[in-house]
Coordinates of C-alpha atoms and ligand atoms in Angstrom, one line a residue:
M1 CA 0.0 0.0 0.0
V2 CA 1.2 3.5 -0.8
I3 CA -0.1 6.3 1.5
T4 CA 0.7 9.9 0.6
I5 CA 0.7 12.9 3.0
D6 CA 1.0 16.4 1.5
G7 CA 0.8 19.8 3.0
P8 CA 2.6 23.1 3.8
A9 CA 5.6 23.6 6.0
G10 CA 5.0 23.1 9.7
A11 CA 1.7 21.2 9.3
G12 CA 3.1 18.3 11.2
K13 CA 3.6 16.0 8.1
S14 CA 7.0 14.6 9.2
T15 CA 6.0 13.7 12.8
V16 CA 2.7 12.2 11.7
S17 CA 4.1 10.3 8.7
K18 CA 6.9 8.9 10.9
A19 CA 4.4 7.8 13.6
L20 CA 2.0 6.3 11.1
A21 CA 4.8 4.4 9.3
E22 CA 5.9 3.0 12.6
K23 CA 2.4 1.8 13.5
L24 CA 1.9 0.1 10.2
G25 CA 5.4 -1.3 9.9
Y26 CA 5.9 0.7 6.7
L27 CA 8.9 2.7 5.4
Y28 CA 8.7 6.5 5.8
L29 CA 9.8 8.5 2.8
D30 CA 10.6 12.1 3.6
T31 CA 10.9 13.6 0.1
G32 CA 11.7 17.1 1.4
S33 CA 15.1 15.7 2.6
L34 CA 16.0 14.9 -1.1
Y35 CA 15.4 18.6 -2.1
R36 CA 17.3 19.6 1.1
A37 CA 20.3 17.4 0.2
L38 CA 20.6 19.0 -3.2
A39 CA 20.1 22.5 -1.7
Y40 CA 22.8 21.8 0.9
K41 CA 25.3 21.1 -1.9
V42 CA 24.2 24.2 -3.8
L43 CA 24.9 26.3 -0.8
K44 CA 28.2 24.5 -0.1
H45 CA 29.4 25.3 -3.6
N46 CA 28.3 29.0 -3.2
I47 CA 26.0 28.7 -6.1
S48 CA 23.1 31.2 -6.2
V49 CA 19.7 29.4 -5.7
D50 CA 18.4 31.9 -8.3
N51 CA 20.8 30.6 -11.0
E52 CA 18.7 27.8 -12.5
S53 CA 21.3 26.7 -15.1
A54 CA 24.1 26.5 -12.5
V55 CA 21.8 24.5 -10.2
A56 CA 20.8 22.2 -13.0
D57 CA 24.5 21.7 -13.9
L58 CA 25.4 20.9 -10.3
C59 CA 22.4 18.4 -10.3
S60 CA 23.9 16.6 -13.3
R61 CA 27.2 16.1 -11.2
T62 CA 25.4 14.9 -8.1
E63 CA 24.3 11.6 -6.8
V64 CA 21.4 11.6 -4.4
E65 CA 20.5 8.1 -3.0
L66 CA 18.0 6.7 -0.6
K67 CA 19.3 3.7 1.4
N68 CA 17.3 1.5 3.7
V69 CA 19.4 1.4 6.9
G70 CA 17.8 -0.9 9.5
G71 CA 14.2 -0.2 8.1
K72 CA 14.8 3.5 7.9
M73 CA 15.3 5.5 4.8
K74 CA 18.5 7.6 4.9
V75 CA 19.5 10.2 2.3
Y76 CA 23.0 10.0 0.9
L77 CA 24.6 12.9 -1.0
D78 CA 27.5 11.8 -3.2
S79 CA 27.9 8.8 -0.9
E80 CA 27.7 10.8 2.4
N81 CA 24.9 10.4 4.9
V82 CA 23.8 14.1 5.3
G83 CA 21.7 13.4 8.4
E84 CA 21.0 16.5 10.5
K85 CA 23.1 18.9 8.4
I86 CA 20.2 19.5 6.0
R87 CA 17.7 20.4 8.8
T88 CA 18.4 24.1 9.1
Q89 CA 16.2 27.0 8.1
E90 CA 18.7 28.1 5.5
V91 CA 18.7 24.7 3.8
G92 CA 14.9 24.6 4.0
S93 CA 14.5 27.9 2.2
A94 CA 17.1 27.0 -0.4
A95 CA 15.3 23.7 -1.0
S96 CA 12.1 25.5 -1.5
K97 CA 13.8 27.8 -4.1
I98 CA 15.5 25.1 -6.1
S99 CA 12.5 22.7 -6.0
A100 CA 10.7 25.1 -8.3
Y101 CA 13.1 24.1 -11.2
G102 CA 11.8 21.5 -13.6
T103 CA 15.2 19.9 -14.0
V104 CA 15.5 19.4 -10.2
R105 CA 12.1 17.9 -9.9
Q106 CA 12.7 15.6 -12.9
Y107 CA 16.0 14.5 -11.4
L108 CA 14.4 13.4 -8.1
L109 CA 11.2 11.9 -9.6
N110 CA 12.4 8.5 -10.5
L111 CA 14.3 8.1 -7.2
Q112 CA 11.0 8.7 -5.3
R113 CA 9.0 6.4 -7.5
R114 CA 11.6 3.6 -7.1
A115 CA 11.4 4.0 -3.4
G116 CA 7.6 3.4 -3.6
E117 CA 7.8 0.4 -6.0
Q118 CA 7.6 -2.3 -3.3
G119 CA 4.6 -0.6 -1.5
G120 CA 4.5 -0.5 2.2
I121 CA 5.3 3.2 2.3
V122 CA 4.2 6.5 3.8
A123 CA 5.4 9.2 1.4
E124 CA 5.5 12.8 2.6
G125 CA 6.0 16.0 0.7
R126 CA 4.3 18.6 -1.5
D127 CA 3.4 16.6 -4.7
M128 CA 3.1 13.0 -3.5
G129 CA -0.6 12.5 -4.3
S130 CA -0.7 14.8 -7.2
V131 CA 2.4 13.9 -9.2
V132 CA 4.8 11.3 -7.7
F133 CA 2.2 8.7 -6.6
P134 CA -1.1 9.6 -8.4
D135 CA -2.4 6.1 -8.0
A136 CA -1.7 5.9 -4.2
D137 CA -4.1 3.9 -2.2
Y138 CA -4.7 6.7 0.3
K139 CA -4.0 10.4 0.0
F140 CA -4.1 12.9 2.8
Y141 CA -3.5 16.6 2.9
L142 CA -2.4 17.9 6.3
D143 CA -2.9 21.5 7.2
A144 CA -2.9 23.8 10.3
N145 CA -3.4 27.5 10.7
A146 CA -0.4 29.8 10.2
D147 CA 0.0 30.7 13.9
E148 CA 0.1 27.0 14.9
R149 CA 2.5 26.1 12.2
I150 CA 4.9 28.9 13.2
T151 CA 4.7 27.9 16.9
R152 CA 5.4 24.3 16.0
R153 CA 8.4 25.3 13.9
L154 CA 9.7 27.6 16.7
N155 CA 9.5 24.7 19.2
E156 CA 11.2 22.3 16.8
L157 CA 14.1 24.8 16.3
L158 CA 14.3 25.3 20.0
S159 CA 14.4 21.6 20.7
K160 CA 17.5 21.5 18.4
G161 CA 19.1 24.3 20.4
T162 CA 18.2 27.3 18.1
A163 CA 16.0 30.0 19.6
S164 CA 14.4 32.0 16.8
E165 CA 12.1 35.0 16.6
Y166 CA 8.4 34.5 15.8
E167 CA 8.6 37.2 13.1
S168 CA 11.6 35.7 11.3
V169 CA 10.0 32.2 11.2
Q170 CA 6.7 33.8 10.1
K171 CA 8.5 35.6 7.3
E172 CA 10.3 32.5 6.2
M173 CA 7.1 30.5 6.3
I174 CA 5.0 33.0 4.3
A175 CA 7.8 33.0 1.6
R176 CA 7.9 29.2 1.6
D177 CA 4.1 28.9 1.3
Q178 CA 4.2 31.3 -1.6
Q179 CA 7.1 29.6 -3.4
D180 CA 5.8 26.1 -2.9
S181 CA 2.2 26.7 -4.0
K182 CA 2.7 29.3 -6.8
R183 CA 5.4 27.5 -8.8
Q184 CA 4.8 26.2 -12.3
H185 CA 6.1 22.6 -11.8
S186 CA 4.2 20.4 -9.3
P187 CA 3.0 23.1 -7.0
L188 CA 1.7 22.3 -3.5
K189 CA -2.0 21.6 -3.8
V190 CA -4.7 19.4 -2.4
P191 CA -4.5 16.2 -4.6
E192 CA -7.7 15.0 -6.2
E193 CA -9.5 12.5 -3.9
A194 CA -7.3 13.6 -0.9
I195 CA -8.7 13.6 2.6
I196 CA -8.0 17.0 4.2
I197 CA -7.1 17.0 7.9
D198 CA -6.8 20.2 9.9
S199 CA -4.3 19.4 12.6
T200 CA -4.5 22.9 14.4
D201 CA -6.2 21.5 17.5
L202 CA -5.1 17.9 17.3
S203 CA -2.2 16.1 18.8
V204 CA 0.1 13.9 16.7
E205 CA -1.6 10.8 18.1
Q206 CA -5.1 12.2 17.3
V207 CA -4.1 12.9 13.7
V208 CA -2.5 9.4 13.3
N209 CA -5.8 7.9 14.7
V210 CA -7.9 9.8 12.2
I211 CA -5.8 8.5 9.4
L212 CA -5.8 4.9 10.7
K213 CA -9.5 5.0 11.2
Y214 CA -9.9 6.1 7.7
I215 CA -7.6 3.4 6.3
L216 CA -9.2 0.6 8.3
T217 CA -12.8 1.5 7.4
K218 CA -12.5 2.5 3.7
Ligands
DC301 O1 9.3 19.3 3.9 P1 10.5 20.1 3.9 O2 10.4 21.4 4.7 O3 11.7 19.3 4.3 O4 10.8 20.5 2.4 C1 11.8 21.5 2.0 C2 11.3 22.1 0.6 O5 11.5 21.1 -0.4 C3 9.9 22.6 0.5 O6 9.8 23.9 0.9 C4 9.6 22.4 -0.9 C5 10.4 21.3 -1.4 N1 9.7 20.0 -1.6 C6 9.0 19.9 -2.8 O7 9.0 20.8 -3.6 N2 8.4 18.7 -3.0 C7 8.3 17.7 -2.1 N3 7.7 16.6 -2.4 C8 9.0 17.9 -0.9 C9 9.6 19.1 -0.6

């Protein structure tokens, strides 16, 4: 079975997808980490995220791989496990910028589809149900109001030892929402037939239960 979870930044997709995959004994596919890995290399090479041809050129000299390590998908960039290095705000913003380029999306498309070939996967991102896995068994779209998404992101950053200002996270999130939903290639949208879940007032466990209930009864 392929289950897709799409939604904007800070809606709780990662936490929910991870918990759901664990409950079902499925693999969790975090597709944002693939865009982040590429963005990390772009920044490391001091290439401007606005320079599409330079980004595309770098892409052609890059190997992004997904490896199943003890039942968990890990992202490898040119054979290096990039782990937590790609989890910064800076890399997230750069990932959002370069993910608008058709060449970048095309480059990562097959990789994502191959990961889903065997089934038994919870795939999380922006275009999972609309483009990457249009025939998924279950499609969900997770959302939450802006204030809640900002607060969650602030707490997440704090838990990693980075105290940030509400206003700066808000600014970054508004820019990211705009970029991800207004781009030409595979914009963030509610996939056809997707179940929309508003997680604003729900705990992670409650969201997972809503999803499980749906899967078990439909
Ligand atoms: O989910 P995330 O914050 O790790 O994603 C980082 C960026 O990657 C996001 O702002 C847009 C891009 N992305 C995408 O375009 N398509 C996906 N399926 C996943 C992420």
